[in-house]
Structures are given as C-alpha cells and as structure tokens.
Amino acid sequence: MSTHVDAATATQSGKSAHALPQSLTSEQLLAGILTSLDESKAEDIVQIDLRGKTSIGDFMVICSGRSSRQVASIAEKLVEMLKNDLGRPSKIEGKEAGDWVLIDTGDIIVHVFRPEVREFYQLEKMWQPATAAASSHQQSS
C-alpha cells in the first residue's frame, strides 16, 4: 500500500494527516522519499540500512543533483512532500548553498549532493557494511 493511499484514507476517515506520522513505518517513509527523489530526477540514489548500526536513524539515503539549483530543488520538493502528503515535519540544512543539503526526518536522513561534493565526502564508503568494503578491496587487489 502506498503512503499516498494511506494519507487519502486517513483524510476520508476524518483523521487529520498530522496523525499519520506515528502510523508510518520507516519502510513506508523510505518508499515515499525514494519516489519523491525519483520524480525530482535525483541521480545515483543509494539507500543504506542503519538499523542496528547507530541510533541516528533507521535509513540513510544519498543522492546527487547535477547543479546547486537542482540540489536545492530536490530538497525543497522532498521537504514539501513530507509535510503536505505525509504530515511529517523535517529539518533541512544547507539549502542556501546548494552543494550538500541534509534533510532529517527523524527516522531517515537524506543527503542531496552535487556530484563533486559527494565524491569528496564519500559517505557511502563510511556507512557500507564491512563485508562490502572487504570484497571491494579484494577486487581492486
């Protein structure tokens, strides 16, 4: 069931959309975020499962925009969708510069980068499982 259907169902049953965030699972929230990023033409979308690794959230999503303007636009549309469609408030940082925008929904942290900035920080490498790091190291030997 999509999160958009859940929002419509809640509205039809007389419940406010603001009651929705408590009922959304991390997986449903992630699905909505991935849909929004895809619709905004975000590139190289990577999702990382953080459950059991850290208390900062359940998932991290990393993606790129081709320019500072697109990075800011992707982030703005995502925050708008989270608030309007899912009733989920989020914190946003870095939108003014447009090089790296961080959106924190509580359960999921989204990073939207310009490609050069993403390459510099290499967040995926920091959070990938040790087995993936070991196998990629063995392949390059």
mmCIF file of C-alpha atoms in Angstrom:
data_model
loop_
_atom_site.group_PDB
_atom_site.id
_atom_site.type_symbol
_atom_site.label_atom_id
_atom_site.label_comp_id
_atom_site.label_asym_id
_atom_site.label_seq_id
_atom_site.Cartn_x
_atom_site.Cartn_y
_atom_site.Cartn_z
ATOM 1 C CA MET A 1 0.000 0.000 0.000
ATOM 2 C CA SER A 2 1.492 3.346 -0.918
ATOM 3 C CA THR A 3 1.885 6.137 1.598
ATOM 4 C CA HIS A 4 -0.220 8.377 -0.638
ATOM 5 C CA VAL A 5 -3.127 5.937 -0.316
ATOM 6 C CA ASP A 6 -2.646 5.954 3.469
ATOM 7 C CA ALA A 7 -2.898 9.762 3.512
ATOM 8 C CA ALA A 8 -6.043 9.717 1.374
ATOM 9 C CA THR A 9 -7.592 7.016 3.544
ATOM 10 C CA ALA A 10 -6.830 8.970 6.723
ATOM 11 C CA THR A 11 -8.386 12.112 5.258
ATOM 12 C CA GLN A 12 -11.517 10.254 4.110
ATOM 13 C CA SER A 13 -11.979 8.649 7.517
ATOM 14 C CA GLY A 14 -11.945 12.073 9.163
ATOM 15 C CA LYS A 15 -8.491 11.753 10.734
ATOM 16 C CA SER A 16 -6.106 14.583 10.107
ATOM 17 C CA ALA A 17 -2.999 13.929 8.048
ATOM 18 C CA HIS A 18 -0.994 15.093 11.077
ATOM 19 C CA ALA A 19 -1.947 11.891 12.899
ATOM 20 C CA LEU A 20 -0.225 9.963 10.120
ATOM 21 C CA PRO A 21 3.474 10.217 11.102
ATOM 22 C CA GLN A 22 3.003 7.921 14.085
ATOM 23 C CA SER A 23 1.433 5.255 11.871
ATOM 24 C CA LEU A 24 4.085 5.342 9.130
ATOM 25 C CA THR A 25 6.800 2.711 9.343
ATOM 26 C CA SER A 26 10.365 3.599 8.383
ATOM 27 C CA GLU A 27 9.932 1.455 5.275
ATOM 28 C CA GLN A 28 6.798 3.374 4.198
ATOM 29 C CA LEU A 29 8.554 6.686 4.807
ATOM 30 C CA LEU A 30 11.569 5.446 2.830
ATOM 31 C CA ALA A 31 9.317 4.451 -0.080
ATOM 32 C CA GLY A 32 7.786 7.950 -0.169
ATOM 33 C CA ILE A 33 11.217 9.573 -0.050
ATOM 34 C CA LEU A 34 12.576 7.378 -2.859
ATOM 35 C CA THR A 35 9.518 8.163 -5.006
ATOM 36 C CA SER A 36 9.968 11.908 -4.456
ATOM 37 C CA LEU A 37 13.686 11.734 -5.296
ATOM 38 C CA ASP A 38 12.960 9.732 -8.444
ATOM 39 C CA GLU A 39 10.260 12.205 -9.540
ATOM 40 C CA SER A 40 12.712 15.082 -8.968
ATOM 41 C CA LYS A 41 15.277 13.365 -11.237
ATOM 42 C CA ALA A 42 17.813 12.796 -8.437
ATOM 43 C CA GLU A 43 20.740 10.705 -9.661
ATOM 44 C CA ASP A 44 22.696 7.795 -8.169
ATOM 45 C CA ILE A 45 20.222 7.184 -5.334
ATOM 46 C CA VAL A 46 21.682 4.918 -2.636
ATOM 47 C CA GLN A 47 19.840 3.715 0.452
ATOM 48 C CA ILE A 48 21.728 2.424 3.484
ATOM 49 C CA ASP A 49 20.080 0.410 6.256
ATOM 50 C CA LEU A 50 21.311 1.844 9.580
ATOM 51 C CA ARG A 51 19.185 -0.319 11.870
ATOM 52 C CA GLY A 52 21.368 -1.961 14.479
ATOM 53 C CA LYS A 53 24.388 0.183 13.497
ATOM 54 C CA THR A 54 23.536 3.576 15.002
ATOM 55 C CA SER A 55 20.767 5.411 16.800
ATOM 56 C CA ILE A 56 20.750 8.381 14.387
ATOM 57 C CA GLY A 57 18.058 6.773 12.239
ATOM 58 C CA ASP A 58 16.812 3.646 10.502
ATOM 59 C CA PHE A 59 17.943 4.544 6.990
ATOM 60 C CA MET A 60 20.226 6.970 5.188
ATOM 61 C CA VAL A 61 19.571 7.996 1.607
ATOM 62 C CA ILE A 62 22.273 9.613 -0.515
ATOM 63 C CA CYS A 63 21.682 11.082 -3.952
ATOM 64 C CA SER A 64 23.004 13.683 -6.365
ATOM 65 C CA GLY A 65 21.692 16.615 -8.346
ATOM 66 C CA ARG A 66 23.503 17.946 -11.411
ATOM 67 C CA SER A 67 23.783 21.532 -10.142
ATOM 68 C CA SER A 68 23.367 23.616 -6.988
ATOM 69 C CA ARG A 69 19.991 24.704 -8.275
ATOM 70 C CA GLN A 70 18.793 21.120 -8.819
ATOM 71 C CA VAL A 71 20.144 20.023 -5.404
ATOM 72 C CA ALA A 72 18.134 22.786 -3.710
ATOM 73 C CA SER A 73 15.045 21.970 -5.802
ATOM 74 C CA ILE A 74 15.211 18.222 -4.999
ATOM 75 C CA ALA A 75 15.493 19.011 -1.286
ATOM 76 C CA GLU A 76 12.696 21.593 -1.360
ATOM 77 C CA LYS A 77 10.279 19.244 -3.146
ATOM 78 C CA LEU A 78 11.117 16.418 -0.734
ATOM 79 C CA VAL A 79 10.501 18.553 2.367
ATOM 80 C CA GLU A 80 7.241 19.813 0.835
ATOM 81 C CA MET A 81 6.052 16.251 0.079
ATOM 82 C CA LEU A 82 6.985 15.061 3.584
ATOM 83 C CA LYS A 83 4.990 17.891 5.155
ATOM 84 C CA ASN A 84 1.990 18.055 2.812
ATOM 85 C CA ASP A 85 1.490 14.408 1.788
ATOM 86 C CA LEU A 86 2.740 12.578 4.856
ATOM 87 C CA GLY A 87 2.269 15.168 7.600
ATOM 88 C CA ARG A 88 5.893 14.582 8.551
ATOM 89 C CA PRO A 89 7.937 17.593 9.692
ATOM 90 C CA SER A 90 11.628 17.540 8.811
ATOM 91 C CA LYS A 91 14.719 19.621 9.432
ATOM 92 C CA ILE A 92 16.711 20.906 6.473
ATOM 93 C CA GLU A 93 20.241 22.305 6.392
ATOM 94 C CA GLY A 94 22.437 23.628 3.601
ATOM 95 C CA LYS A 95 19.757 24.525 1.046
ATOM 96 C CA GLU A 96 21.050 28.074 0.603
ATOM 97 C CA ALA A 97 24.468 26.936 -0.677
ATOM 98 C CA GLY A 98 23.096 24.030 -2.698
ATOM 99 C CA ASP A 99 26.282 21.929 -2.531
ATOM 100 C CA TRP A 100 25.084 19.487 0.141
ATOM 101 C CA VAL A 101 21.610 19.521 1.640
ATOM 102 C CA LEU A 102 20.735 17.390 4.649
ATOM 103 C CA ILE A 103 17.102 16.526 5.396
ATOM 104 C CA ASP A 104 16.407 14.852 8.744
ATOM 105 C CA THR A 105 13.003 13.206 9.164
ATOM 106 C CA GLY A 106 13.914 11.567 12.460
ATOM 107 C CA ASP A 107 13.828 8.004 11.085
ATOM 108 C CA ILE A 108 15.592 8.728 7.808
ATOM 109 C CA ILE A 109 18.436 11.068 6.949
ATOM 110 C CA VAL A 110 18.638 12.225 3.338
ATOM 111 C CA HIS A 111 21.767 13.762 1.809
ATOM 112 C CA VAL A 112 21.482 15.523 -1.553
ATOM 113 C CA PHE A 113 24.870 16.418 -3.074
ATOM 114 C CA ARG A 114 26.390 17.998 -6.118
ATOM 115 C CA PRO A 115 28.476 15.152 -7.652
ATOM 116 C CA GLU A 116 31.880 16.731 -6.845
ATOM 117 C CA VAL A 117 30.933 17.282 -3.200
ATOM 118 C CA ARG A 118 29.564 13.751 -2.895
ATOM 119 C CA GLU A 119 32.794 12.334 -4.311
ATOM 120 C CA PHE A 120 34.843 14.394 -1.834
ATOM 121 C CA TYR A 121 32.974 13.230 1.289
ATOM 122 C CA GLN A 122 32.280 9.626 0.174
ATOM 123 C CA LEU A 123 29.584 8.976 2.801
ATOM 124 C CA GLU A 124 28.635 5.668 1.171
ATOM 125 C CA LYS A 125 32.085 4.233 1.944
ATOM 126 C CA MET A 126 31.830 5.269 5.583
ATOM 127 C CA TRP A 127 28.480 3.512 6.076
ATOM 128 C CA GLN A 128 28.746 0.471 3.816
ATOM 129 C CA PRO A 129 28.949 -2.899 5.576
ATOM 130 C CA ALA A 130 32.442 -4.189 6.388
ATOM 131 C CA THR A 131 31.876 -7.221 4.126
ATOM 132 C CA ALA A 132 31.181 -4.939 1.161
ATOM 133 C CA ALA A 133 34.333 -2.931 1.940
ATOM 134 C CA ALA A 134 36.384 -6.152 2.169
ATOM 135 C CA SER A 135 35.030 -7.553 -1.113
ATOM 136 C CA SER A 136 35.602 -4.273 -2.983
ATOM 137 C CA HIS A 137 39.145 -4.141 -1.553
ATOM 138 C CA GLN A 138 39.835 -7.726 -2.702
ATOM 139 C CA GLN A 139 38.551 -6.960 -6.186
ATOM 140 C CA SER A 140 40.916 -3.997 -6.560
ATOM 141 C CA SER A 141 43.962 -6.077 -5.485
#
